[in-house]
mmCIF file of C-alpha atoms and ligand atoms in Angstrom:
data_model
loop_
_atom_site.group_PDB
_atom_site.id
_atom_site.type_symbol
_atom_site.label_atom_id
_atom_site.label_comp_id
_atom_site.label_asym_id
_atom_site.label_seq_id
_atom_site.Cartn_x
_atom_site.Cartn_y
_atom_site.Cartn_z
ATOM 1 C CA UNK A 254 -63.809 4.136 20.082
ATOM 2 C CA UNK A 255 -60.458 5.583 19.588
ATOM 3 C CA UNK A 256 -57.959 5.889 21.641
ATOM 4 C CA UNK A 257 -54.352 7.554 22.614
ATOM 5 C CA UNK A 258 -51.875 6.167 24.494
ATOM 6 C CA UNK A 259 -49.790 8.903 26.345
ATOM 7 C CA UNK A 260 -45.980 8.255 27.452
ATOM 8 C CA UNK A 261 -45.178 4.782 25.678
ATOM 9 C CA UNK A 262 -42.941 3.417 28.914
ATOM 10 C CA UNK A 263 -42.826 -0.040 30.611
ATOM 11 C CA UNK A 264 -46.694 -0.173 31.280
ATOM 12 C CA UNK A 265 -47.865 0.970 27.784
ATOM 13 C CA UNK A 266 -46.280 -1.783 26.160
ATOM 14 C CA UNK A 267 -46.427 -4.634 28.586
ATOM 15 C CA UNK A 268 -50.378 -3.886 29.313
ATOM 16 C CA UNK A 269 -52.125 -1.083 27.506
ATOM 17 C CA UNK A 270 -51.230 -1.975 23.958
ATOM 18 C CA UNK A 271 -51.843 -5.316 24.089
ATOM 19 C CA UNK A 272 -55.414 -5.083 26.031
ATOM 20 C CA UNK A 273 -56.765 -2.453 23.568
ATOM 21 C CA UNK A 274 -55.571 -4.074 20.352
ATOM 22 C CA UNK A 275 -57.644 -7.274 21.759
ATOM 23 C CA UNK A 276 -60.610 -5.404 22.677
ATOM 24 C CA UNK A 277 -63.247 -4.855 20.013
ATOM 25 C CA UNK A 278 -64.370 -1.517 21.683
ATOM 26 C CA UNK A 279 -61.414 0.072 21.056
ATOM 27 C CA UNK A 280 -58.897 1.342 18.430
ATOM 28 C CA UNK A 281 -54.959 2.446 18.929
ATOM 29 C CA UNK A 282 -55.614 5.569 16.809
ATOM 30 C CA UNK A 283 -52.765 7.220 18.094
ATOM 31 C CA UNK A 284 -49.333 7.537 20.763
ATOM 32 C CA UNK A 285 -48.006 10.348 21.954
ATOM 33 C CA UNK A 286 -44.316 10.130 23.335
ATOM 34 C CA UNK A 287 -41.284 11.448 23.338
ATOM 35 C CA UNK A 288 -39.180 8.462 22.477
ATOM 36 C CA UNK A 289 -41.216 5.675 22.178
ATOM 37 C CA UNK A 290 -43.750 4.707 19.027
ATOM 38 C CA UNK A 291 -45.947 2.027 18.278
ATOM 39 C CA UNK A 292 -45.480 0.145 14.821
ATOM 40 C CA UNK A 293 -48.755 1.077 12.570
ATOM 41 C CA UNK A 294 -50.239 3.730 14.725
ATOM 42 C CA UNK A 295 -49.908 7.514 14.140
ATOM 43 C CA UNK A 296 -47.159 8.910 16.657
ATOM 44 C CA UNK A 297 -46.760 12.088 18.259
ATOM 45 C CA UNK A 298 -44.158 13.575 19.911
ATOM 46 C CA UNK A 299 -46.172 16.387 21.123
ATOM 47 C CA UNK A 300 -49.238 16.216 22.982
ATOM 48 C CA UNK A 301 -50.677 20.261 22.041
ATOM 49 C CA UNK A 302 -49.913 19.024 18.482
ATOM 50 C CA UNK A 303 -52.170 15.821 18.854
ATOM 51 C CA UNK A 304 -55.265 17.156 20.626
ATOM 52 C CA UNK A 305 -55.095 19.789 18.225
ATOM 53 C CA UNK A 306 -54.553 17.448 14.848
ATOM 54 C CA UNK A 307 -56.560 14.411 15.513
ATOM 55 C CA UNK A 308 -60.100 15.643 17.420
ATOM 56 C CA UNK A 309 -61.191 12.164 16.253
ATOM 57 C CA UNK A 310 -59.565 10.976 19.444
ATOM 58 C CA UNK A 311 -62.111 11.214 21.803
ATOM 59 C CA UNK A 312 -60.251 9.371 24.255
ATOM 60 C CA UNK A 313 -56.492 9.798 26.086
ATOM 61 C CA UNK A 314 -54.893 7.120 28.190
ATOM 62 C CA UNK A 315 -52.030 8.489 30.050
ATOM 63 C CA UNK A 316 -49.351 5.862 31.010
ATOM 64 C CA UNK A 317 -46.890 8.608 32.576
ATOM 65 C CA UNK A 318 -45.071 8.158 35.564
ATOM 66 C CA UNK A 319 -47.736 10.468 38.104
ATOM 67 C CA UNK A 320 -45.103 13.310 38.415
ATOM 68 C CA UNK A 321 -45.453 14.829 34.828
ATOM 69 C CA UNK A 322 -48.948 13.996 34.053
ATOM 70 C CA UNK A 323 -51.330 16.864 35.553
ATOM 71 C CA UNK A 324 -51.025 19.034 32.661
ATOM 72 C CA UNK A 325 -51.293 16.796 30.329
ATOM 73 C CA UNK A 326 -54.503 15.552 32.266
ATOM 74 C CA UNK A 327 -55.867 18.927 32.561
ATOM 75 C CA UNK A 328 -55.159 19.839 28.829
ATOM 76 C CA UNK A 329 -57.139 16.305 27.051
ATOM 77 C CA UNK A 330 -59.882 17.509 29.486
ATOM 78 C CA UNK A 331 -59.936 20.892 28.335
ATOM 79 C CA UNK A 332 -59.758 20.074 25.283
ATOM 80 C CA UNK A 333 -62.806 17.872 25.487
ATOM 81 C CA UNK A 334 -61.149 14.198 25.916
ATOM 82 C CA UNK A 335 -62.231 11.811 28.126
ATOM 83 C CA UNK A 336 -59.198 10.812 30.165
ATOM 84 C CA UNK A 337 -58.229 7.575 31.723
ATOM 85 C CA UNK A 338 -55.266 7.703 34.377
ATOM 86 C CA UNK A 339 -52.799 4.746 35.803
ATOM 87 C CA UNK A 340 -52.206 4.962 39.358
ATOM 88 C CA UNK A 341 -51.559 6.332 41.091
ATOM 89 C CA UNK A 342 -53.814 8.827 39.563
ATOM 90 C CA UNK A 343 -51.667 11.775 40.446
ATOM 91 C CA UNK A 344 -48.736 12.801 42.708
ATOM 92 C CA UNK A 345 -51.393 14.643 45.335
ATOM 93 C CA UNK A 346 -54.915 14.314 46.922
ATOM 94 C CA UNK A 347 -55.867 18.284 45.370
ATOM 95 C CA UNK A 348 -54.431 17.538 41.968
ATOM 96 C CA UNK A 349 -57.047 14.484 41.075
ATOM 97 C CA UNK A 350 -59.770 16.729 42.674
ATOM 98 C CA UNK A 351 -59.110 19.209 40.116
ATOM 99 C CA UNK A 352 -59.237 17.037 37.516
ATOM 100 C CA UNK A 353 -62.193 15.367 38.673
ATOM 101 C CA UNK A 354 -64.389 18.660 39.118
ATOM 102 C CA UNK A 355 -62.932 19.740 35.639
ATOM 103 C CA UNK A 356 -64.191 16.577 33.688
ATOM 104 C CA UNK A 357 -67.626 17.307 35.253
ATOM 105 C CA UNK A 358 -67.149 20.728 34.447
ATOM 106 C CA UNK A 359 -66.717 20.082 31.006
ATOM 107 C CA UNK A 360 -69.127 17.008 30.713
ATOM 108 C CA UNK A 361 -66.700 14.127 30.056
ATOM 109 C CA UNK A 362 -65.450 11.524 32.197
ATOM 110 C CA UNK A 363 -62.039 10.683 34.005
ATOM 111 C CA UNK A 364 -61.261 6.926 35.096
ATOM 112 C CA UNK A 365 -58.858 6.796 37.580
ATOM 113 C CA UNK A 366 -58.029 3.018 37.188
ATOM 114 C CA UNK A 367 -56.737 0.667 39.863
ATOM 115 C CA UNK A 368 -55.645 -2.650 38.063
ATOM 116 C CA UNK A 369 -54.890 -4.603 41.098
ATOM 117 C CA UNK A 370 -59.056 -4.259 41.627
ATOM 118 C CA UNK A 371 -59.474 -6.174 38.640
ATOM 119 C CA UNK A 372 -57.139 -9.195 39.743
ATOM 120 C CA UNK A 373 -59.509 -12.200 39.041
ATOM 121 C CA UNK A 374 -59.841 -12.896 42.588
ATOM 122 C CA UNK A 375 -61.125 -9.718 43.961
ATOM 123 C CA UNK A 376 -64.311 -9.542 43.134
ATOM 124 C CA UNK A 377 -65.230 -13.012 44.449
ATOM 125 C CA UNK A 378 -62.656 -11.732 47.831
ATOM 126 C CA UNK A 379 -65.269 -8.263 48.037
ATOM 127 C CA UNK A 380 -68.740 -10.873 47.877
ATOM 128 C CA UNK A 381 -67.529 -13.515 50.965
ATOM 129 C CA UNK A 382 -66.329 -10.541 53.027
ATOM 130 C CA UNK A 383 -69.531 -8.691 52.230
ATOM 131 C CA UNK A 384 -71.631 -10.004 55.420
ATOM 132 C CA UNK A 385 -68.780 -10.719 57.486
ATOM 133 C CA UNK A 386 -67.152 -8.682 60.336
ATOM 134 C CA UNK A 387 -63.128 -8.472 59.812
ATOM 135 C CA UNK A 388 -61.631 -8.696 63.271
ATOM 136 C CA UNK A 389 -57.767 -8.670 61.972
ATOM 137 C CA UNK A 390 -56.044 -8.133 58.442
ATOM 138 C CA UNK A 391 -52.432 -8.040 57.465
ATOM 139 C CA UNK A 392 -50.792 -6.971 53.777
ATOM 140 C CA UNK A 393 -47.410 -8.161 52.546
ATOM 141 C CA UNK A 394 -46.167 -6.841 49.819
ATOM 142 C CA UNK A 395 -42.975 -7.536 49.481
ATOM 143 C CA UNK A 396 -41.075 -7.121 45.653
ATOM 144 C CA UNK A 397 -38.017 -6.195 43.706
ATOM 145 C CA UNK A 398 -37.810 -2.315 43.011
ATOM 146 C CA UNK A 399 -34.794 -3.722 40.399
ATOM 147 C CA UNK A 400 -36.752 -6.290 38.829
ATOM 148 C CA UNK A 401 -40.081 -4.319 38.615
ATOM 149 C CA UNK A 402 -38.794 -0.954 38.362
ATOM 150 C CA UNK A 403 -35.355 -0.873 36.258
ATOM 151 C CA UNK A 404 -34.012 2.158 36.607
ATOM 152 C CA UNK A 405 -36.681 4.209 36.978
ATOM 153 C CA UNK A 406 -35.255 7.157 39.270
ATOM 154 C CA UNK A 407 -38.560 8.176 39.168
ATOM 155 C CA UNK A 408 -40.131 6.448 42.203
ATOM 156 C CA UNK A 409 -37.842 7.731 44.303
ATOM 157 C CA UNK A 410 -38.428 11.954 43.272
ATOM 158 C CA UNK A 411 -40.765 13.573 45.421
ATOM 159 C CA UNK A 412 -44.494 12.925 43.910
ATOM 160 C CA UNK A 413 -42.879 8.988 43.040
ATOM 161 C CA UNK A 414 -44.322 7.322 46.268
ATOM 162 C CA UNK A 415 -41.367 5.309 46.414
ATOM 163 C CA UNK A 416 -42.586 1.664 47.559
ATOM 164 C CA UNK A 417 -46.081 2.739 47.706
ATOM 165 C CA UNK A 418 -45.941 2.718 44.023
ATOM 166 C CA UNK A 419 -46.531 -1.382 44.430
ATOM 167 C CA UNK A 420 -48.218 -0.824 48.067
ATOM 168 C CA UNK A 421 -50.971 0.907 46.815
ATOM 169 C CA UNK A 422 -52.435 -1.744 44.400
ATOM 170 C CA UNK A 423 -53.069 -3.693 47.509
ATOM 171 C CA UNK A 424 -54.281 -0.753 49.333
ATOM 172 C CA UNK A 425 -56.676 -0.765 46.449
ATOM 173 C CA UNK A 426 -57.847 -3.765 46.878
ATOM 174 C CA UNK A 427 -57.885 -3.553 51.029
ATOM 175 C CA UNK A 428 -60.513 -0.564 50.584
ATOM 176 C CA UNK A 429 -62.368 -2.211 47.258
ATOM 177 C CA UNK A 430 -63.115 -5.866 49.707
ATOM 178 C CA UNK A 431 -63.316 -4.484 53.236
ATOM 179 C CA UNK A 432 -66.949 -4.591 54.380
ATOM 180 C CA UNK A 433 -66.481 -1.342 56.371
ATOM 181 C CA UNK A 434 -63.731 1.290 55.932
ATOM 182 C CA UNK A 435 -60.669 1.505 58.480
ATOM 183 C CA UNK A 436 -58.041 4.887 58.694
ATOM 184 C CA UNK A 437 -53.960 4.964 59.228
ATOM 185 C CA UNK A 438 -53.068 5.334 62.588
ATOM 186 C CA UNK A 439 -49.356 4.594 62.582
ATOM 187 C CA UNK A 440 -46.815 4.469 60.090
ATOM 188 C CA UNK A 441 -42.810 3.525 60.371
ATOM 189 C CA UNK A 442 -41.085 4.646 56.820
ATOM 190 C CA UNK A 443 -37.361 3.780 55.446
ATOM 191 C CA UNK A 444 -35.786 5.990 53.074
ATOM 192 C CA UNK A 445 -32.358 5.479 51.551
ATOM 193 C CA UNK A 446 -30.167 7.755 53.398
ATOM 194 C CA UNK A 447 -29.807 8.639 49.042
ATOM 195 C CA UNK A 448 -33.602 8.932 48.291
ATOM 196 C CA UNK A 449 -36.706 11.074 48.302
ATOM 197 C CA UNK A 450 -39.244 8.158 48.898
ATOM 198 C CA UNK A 451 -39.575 5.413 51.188
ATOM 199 C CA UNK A 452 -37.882 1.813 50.165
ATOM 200 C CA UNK A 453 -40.292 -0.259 52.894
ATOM 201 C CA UNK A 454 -43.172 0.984 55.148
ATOM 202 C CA UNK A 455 -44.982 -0.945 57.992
ATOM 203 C CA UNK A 456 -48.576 0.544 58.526
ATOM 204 C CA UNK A 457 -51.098 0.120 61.632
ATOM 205 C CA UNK A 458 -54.923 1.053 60.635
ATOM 206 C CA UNK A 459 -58.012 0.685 62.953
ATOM 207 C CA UNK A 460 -59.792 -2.128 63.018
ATOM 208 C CA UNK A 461 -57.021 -4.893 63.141
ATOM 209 C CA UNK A 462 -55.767 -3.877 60.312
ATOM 210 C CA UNK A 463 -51.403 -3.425 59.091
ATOM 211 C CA UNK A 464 -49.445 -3.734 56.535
ATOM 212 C CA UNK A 465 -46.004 -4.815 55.153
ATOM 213 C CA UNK A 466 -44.359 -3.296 52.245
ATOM 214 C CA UNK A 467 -40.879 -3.920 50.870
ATOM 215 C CA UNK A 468 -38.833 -3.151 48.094
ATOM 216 C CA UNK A 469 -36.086 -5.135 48.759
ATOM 217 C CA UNK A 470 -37.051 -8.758 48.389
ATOM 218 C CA UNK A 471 -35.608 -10.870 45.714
ATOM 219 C CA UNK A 472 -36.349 -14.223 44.852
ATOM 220 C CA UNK A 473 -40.038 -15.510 45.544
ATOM 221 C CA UNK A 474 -42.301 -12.024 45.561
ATOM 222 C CA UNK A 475 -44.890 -11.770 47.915
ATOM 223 C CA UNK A 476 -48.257 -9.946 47.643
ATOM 224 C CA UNK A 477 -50.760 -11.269 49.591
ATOM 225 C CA UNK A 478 -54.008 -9.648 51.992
ATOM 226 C CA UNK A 479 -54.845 -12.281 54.802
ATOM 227 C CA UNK A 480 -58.013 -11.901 56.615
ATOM 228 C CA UNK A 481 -59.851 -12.732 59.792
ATOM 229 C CA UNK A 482 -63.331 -12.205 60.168
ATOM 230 C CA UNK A 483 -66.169 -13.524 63.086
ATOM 231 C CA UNK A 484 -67.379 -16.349 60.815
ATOM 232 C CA UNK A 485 -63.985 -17.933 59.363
ATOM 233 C CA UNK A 486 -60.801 -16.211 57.111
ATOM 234 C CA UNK A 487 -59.613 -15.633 53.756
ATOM 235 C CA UNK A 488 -56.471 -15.235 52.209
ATOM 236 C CA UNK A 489 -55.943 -13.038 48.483
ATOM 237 C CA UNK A 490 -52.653 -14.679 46.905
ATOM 238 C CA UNK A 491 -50.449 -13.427 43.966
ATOM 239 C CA UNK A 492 -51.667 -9.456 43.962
ATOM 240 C CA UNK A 493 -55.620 -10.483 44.153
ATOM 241 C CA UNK A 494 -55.304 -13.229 42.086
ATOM 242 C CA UNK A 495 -55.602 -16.334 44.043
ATOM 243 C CA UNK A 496 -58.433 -16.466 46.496
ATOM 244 C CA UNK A 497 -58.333 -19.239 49.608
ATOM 245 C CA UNK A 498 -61.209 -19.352 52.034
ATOM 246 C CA UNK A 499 -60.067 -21.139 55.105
ATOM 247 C CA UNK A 500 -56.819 -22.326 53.999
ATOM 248 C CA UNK A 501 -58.438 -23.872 50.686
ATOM 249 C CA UNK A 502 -58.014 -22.662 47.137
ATOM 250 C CA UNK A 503 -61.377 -22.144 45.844
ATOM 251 C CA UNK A 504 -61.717 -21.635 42.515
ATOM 252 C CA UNK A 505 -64.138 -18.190 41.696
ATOM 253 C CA UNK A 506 -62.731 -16.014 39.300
ATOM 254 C CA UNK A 507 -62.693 -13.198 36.796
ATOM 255 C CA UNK A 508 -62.464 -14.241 33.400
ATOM 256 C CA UNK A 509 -60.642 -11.166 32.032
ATOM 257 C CA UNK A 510 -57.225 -10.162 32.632
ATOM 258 C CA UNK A 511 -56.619 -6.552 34.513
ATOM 259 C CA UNK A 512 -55.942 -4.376 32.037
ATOM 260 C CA UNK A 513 -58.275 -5.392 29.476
ATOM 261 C CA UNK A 514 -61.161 -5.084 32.544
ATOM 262 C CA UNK A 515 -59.665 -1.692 33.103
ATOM 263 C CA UNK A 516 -60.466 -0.818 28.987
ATOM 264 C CA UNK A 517 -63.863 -2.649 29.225
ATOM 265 C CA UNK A 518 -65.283 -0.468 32.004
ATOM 266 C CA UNK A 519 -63.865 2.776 30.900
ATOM 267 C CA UNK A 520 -65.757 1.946 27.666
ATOM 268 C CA UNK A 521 -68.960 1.373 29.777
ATOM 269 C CA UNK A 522 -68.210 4.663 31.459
ATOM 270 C CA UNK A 523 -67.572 6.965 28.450
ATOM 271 C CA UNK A 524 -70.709 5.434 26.810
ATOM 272 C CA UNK A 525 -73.141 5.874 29.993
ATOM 273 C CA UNK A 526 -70.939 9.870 30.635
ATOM 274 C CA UNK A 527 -69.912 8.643 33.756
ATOM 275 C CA UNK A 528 -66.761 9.317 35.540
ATOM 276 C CA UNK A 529 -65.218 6.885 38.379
ATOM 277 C CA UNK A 530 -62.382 8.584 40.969
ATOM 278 C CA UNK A 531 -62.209 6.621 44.424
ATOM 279 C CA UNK A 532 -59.352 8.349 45.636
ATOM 280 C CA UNK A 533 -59.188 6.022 48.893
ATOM 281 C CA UNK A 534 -55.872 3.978 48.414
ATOM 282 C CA UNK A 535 -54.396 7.206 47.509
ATOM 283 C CA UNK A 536 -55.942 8.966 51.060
ATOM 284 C CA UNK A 537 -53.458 5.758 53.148
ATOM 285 C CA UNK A 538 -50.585 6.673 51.047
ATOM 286 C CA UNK A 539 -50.847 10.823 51.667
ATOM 287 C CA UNK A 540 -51.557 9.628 55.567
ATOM 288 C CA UNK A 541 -48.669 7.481 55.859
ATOM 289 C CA UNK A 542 -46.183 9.824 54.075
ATOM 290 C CA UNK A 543 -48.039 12.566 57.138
ATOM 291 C CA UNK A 544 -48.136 10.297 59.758
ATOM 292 C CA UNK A 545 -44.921 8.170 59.265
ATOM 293 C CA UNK A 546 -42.183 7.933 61.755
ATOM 294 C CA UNK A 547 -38.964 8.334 59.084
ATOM 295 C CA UNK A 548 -36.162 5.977 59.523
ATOM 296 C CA UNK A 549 -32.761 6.238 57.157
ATOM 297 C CA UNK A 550 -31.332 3.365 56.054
ATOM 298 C CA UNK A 551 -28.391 2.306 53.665
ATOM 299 C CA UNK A 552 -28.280 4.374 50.629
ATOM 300 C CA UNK A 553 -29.950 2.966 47.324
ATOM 301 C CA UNK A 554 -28.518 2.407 44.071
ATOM 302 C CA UNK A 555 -30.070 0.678 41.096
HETATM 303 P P1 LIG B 255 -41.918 4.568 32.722
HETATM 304 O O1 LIG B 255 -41.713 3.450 31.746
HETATM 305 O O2 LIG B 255 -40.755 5.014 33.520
HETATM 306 O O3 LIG B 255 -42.505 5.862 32.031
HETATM 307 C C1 LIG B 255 -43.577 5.831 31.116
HETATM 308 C C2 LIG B 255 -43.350 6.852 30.019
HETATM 309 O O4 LIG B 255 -43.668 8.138 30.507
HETATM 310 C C3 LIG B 255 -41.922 6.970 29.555
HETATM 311 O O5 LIG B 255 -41.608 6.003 28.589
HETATM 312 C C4 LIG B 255 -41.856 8.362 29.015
HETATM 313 O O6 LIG B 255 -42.206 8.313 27.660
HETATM 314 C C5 LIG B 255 -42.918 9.094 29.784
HETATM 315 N N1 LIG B 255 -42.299 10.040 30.714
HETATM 316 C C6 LIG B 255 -41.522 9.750 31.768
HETATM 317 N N2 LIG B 255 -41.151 10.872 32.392
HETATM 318 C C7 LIG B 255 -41.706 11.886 31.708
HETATM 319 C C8 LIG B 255 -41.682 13.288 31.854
HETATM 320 N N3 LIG B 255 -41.030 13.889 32.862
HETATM 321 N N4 LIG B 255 -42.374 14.036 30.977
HETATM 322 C C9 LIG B 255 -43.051 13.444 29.985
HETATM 323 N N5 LIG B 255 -43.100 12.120 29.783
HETATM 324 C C10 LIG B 255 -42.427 11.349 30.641
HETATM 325 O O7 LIG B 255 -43.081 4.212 33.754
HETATM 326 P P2 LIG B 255 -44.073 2.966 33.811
HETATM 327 O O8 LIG B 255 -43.431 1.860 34.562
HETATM 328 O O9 LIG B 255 -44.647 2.669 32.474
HETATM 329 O O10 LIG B 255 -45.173 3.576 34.805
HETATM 330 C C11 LIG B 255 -46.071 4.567 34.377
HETATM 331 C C12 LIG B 255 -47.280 4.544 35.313
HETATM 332 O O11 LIG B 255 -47.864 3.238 35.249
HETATM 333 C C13 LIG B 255 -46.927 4.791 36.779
HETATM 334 O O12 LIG B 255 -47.912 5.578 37.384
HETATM 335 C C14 LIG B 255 -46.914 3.391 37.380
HETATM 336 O O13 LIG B 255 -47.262 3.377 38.767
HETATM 337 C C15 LIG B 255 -47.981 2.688 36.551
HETATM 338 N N6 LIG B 255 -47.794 1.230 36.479
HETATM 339 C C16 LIG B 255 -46.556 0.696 36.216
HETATM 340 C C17 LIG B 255 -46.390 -0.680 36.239
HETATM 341 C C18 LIG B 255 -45.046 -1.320 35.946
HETATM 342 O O14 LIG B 255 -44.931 -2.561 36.038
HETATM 343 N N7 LIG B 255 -44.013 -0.587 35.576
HETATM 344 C C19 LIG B 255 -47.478 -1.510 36.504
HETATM 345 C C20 LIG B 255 -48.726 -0.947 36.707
HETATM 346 C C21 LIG B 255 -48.860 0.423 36.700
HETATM 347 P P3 LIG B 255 -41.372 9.126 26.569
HETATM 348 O O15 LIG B 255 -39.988 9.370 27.137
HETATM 349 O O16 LIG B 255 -41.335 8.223 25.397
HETATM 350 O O17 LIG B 255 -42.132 10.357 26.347
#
């Protein structure tokens, strides 16, 4: 099948490119970008122009920060493209329900993809908590906005999430393993006194259930999910990557990397005309920005 890449940033080159040039279901038939181009494929710098030049394309992958990509969303799916989205899938709840009632409107499917679901780890995390009951759970995610996020001014705009960019891969994989759903109850936030978007957040959720995100640690990085259930606990190291079952590395996991997982099941989903949106990270992150208690702290400068 072939594909376009939309907005040909940090994420497009580091993971899209590379996973669908080594997948044999798809083809890089085409980028669309303003600035950026890949060597060998047909670039845009237009997206009206493309959807209206290469109907070929059945399918658009849109690596855009979530603040400028509803249109283009809504336009590939009006214009009869099946449409796969990074997260966060968009910069509110009402915007992705749009776009998912327009795709089934129109008879094509949307992926909203969550990458840190397809950590090798996860899957084998989601089976040994499936029979269990999770008495207490704690999230750290603790990372360097500079080193991840160079400059991007983006995260911190309105719509940019801020350090729920990161946070909500693991909220992704909280709600993908949890055995039975839990809801925000408290939230404390800190903003730069300089920024739109919180730099670290500590959550409370029923069931046992908080987490720690930060933007500000350098050196070691930290992302793990540590869980206690009634019949012993498990730990998710390394953003869903590592799994230990009572303190012991075990050694079940995914053979495929995340991104090319992400292009493998979006190919099963455009061939069965299926579309997958769990929205359910993304319902913690609009509670916590409702809920949260704001606190300012020292301004923020790249
Ligand atoms: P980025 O490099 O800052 O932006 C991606 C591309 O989007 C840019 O190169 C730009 O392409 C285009 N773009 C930016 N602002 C635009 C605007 N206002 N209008 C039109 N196009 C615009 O961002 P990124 O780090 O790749 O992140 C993109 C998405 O991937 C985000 O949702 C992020 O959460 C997700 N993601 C990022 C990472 C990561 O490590 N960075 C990891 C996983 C997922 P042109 O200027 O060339 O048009």
């Amino acid at each position: 099948m072939k594909v376009a890449l939309v907005g040909i940033g940090k994420i497009a080159v580091d993971q899209h490119v590379p996973a669908i040039v080594a997948s044999p279901d798809w083809e890089l038939a085409a980028t669309v970008s303003r600035s950026g181009r890949v060597e060998g494929v047909d670039a845009f710098g237009d997206f009206a122009t493309f959807l209206v030049q290469r109907p070929d394309v059945t399918v658009v992958s849109l690596c855009l920060p979530p603040q400028p990509r509803f249109p283009y969303a809504e336009a590939a799916l009006r214009a009869g493209r099946h449409v796969m989205l990074e997260k966060p899938p968009g910069q509110t709840l009402a915007e992705v329900h749009a776009l998912r009632d327009l795709a089934a409107s129109v008879g094509v499917t949307l992926y909203a993809t969550w990458h840190s679901r397809m950590a090798h780890a996860v899957a084998a995390a989601k089976a040994w908590l499936s029979d269990k009951t999770v008495t207490r759970a704690h999230i750290t995610w603790r990372e360097d906005v500079r080193h991840w996020h160079p400059g991007q001014d983006w995260v911190f705009e309105p719509g940019g999430m801020g350090v729920f960019d990161p946070g909500i891969n693991a909220l992704s994989i909280l709600t993908e393993i949890l055995p039975a759903p839990v809801h925000l109850t408290a939230a404390d936030l800190e903003f730069p006194a300089n920024r739109q978007t919180p730099i670290a957040a500590r959550l409370t959720f029923s069931g046992g259930v908080t987490a720690d995100f930060d933007w500000r640690q350098t050196g070691p990085q930290t992302w793990d999910i540590e869980v206690q259930t009634d019949n012993g606990n498990l730990a998710l190291r390394m953003g869903g990557n590592v799994l230990e079952v009572d303190g012991k590395t075990t050694g079940e996991r995914s053979v495929m990397g995340e991104y090319p997982a992400l292009y493998a099941r979006m190919a099963e989903l455009v061939k069965g005309r299926q579309s997958e949106v769990d929205l359910s990270p993304m319902v913690h992150v609009s509670d916590a920005l409702t809920l949260g208690r704001r606190i300012t702290t020292d301004a923020f400068h790249f």
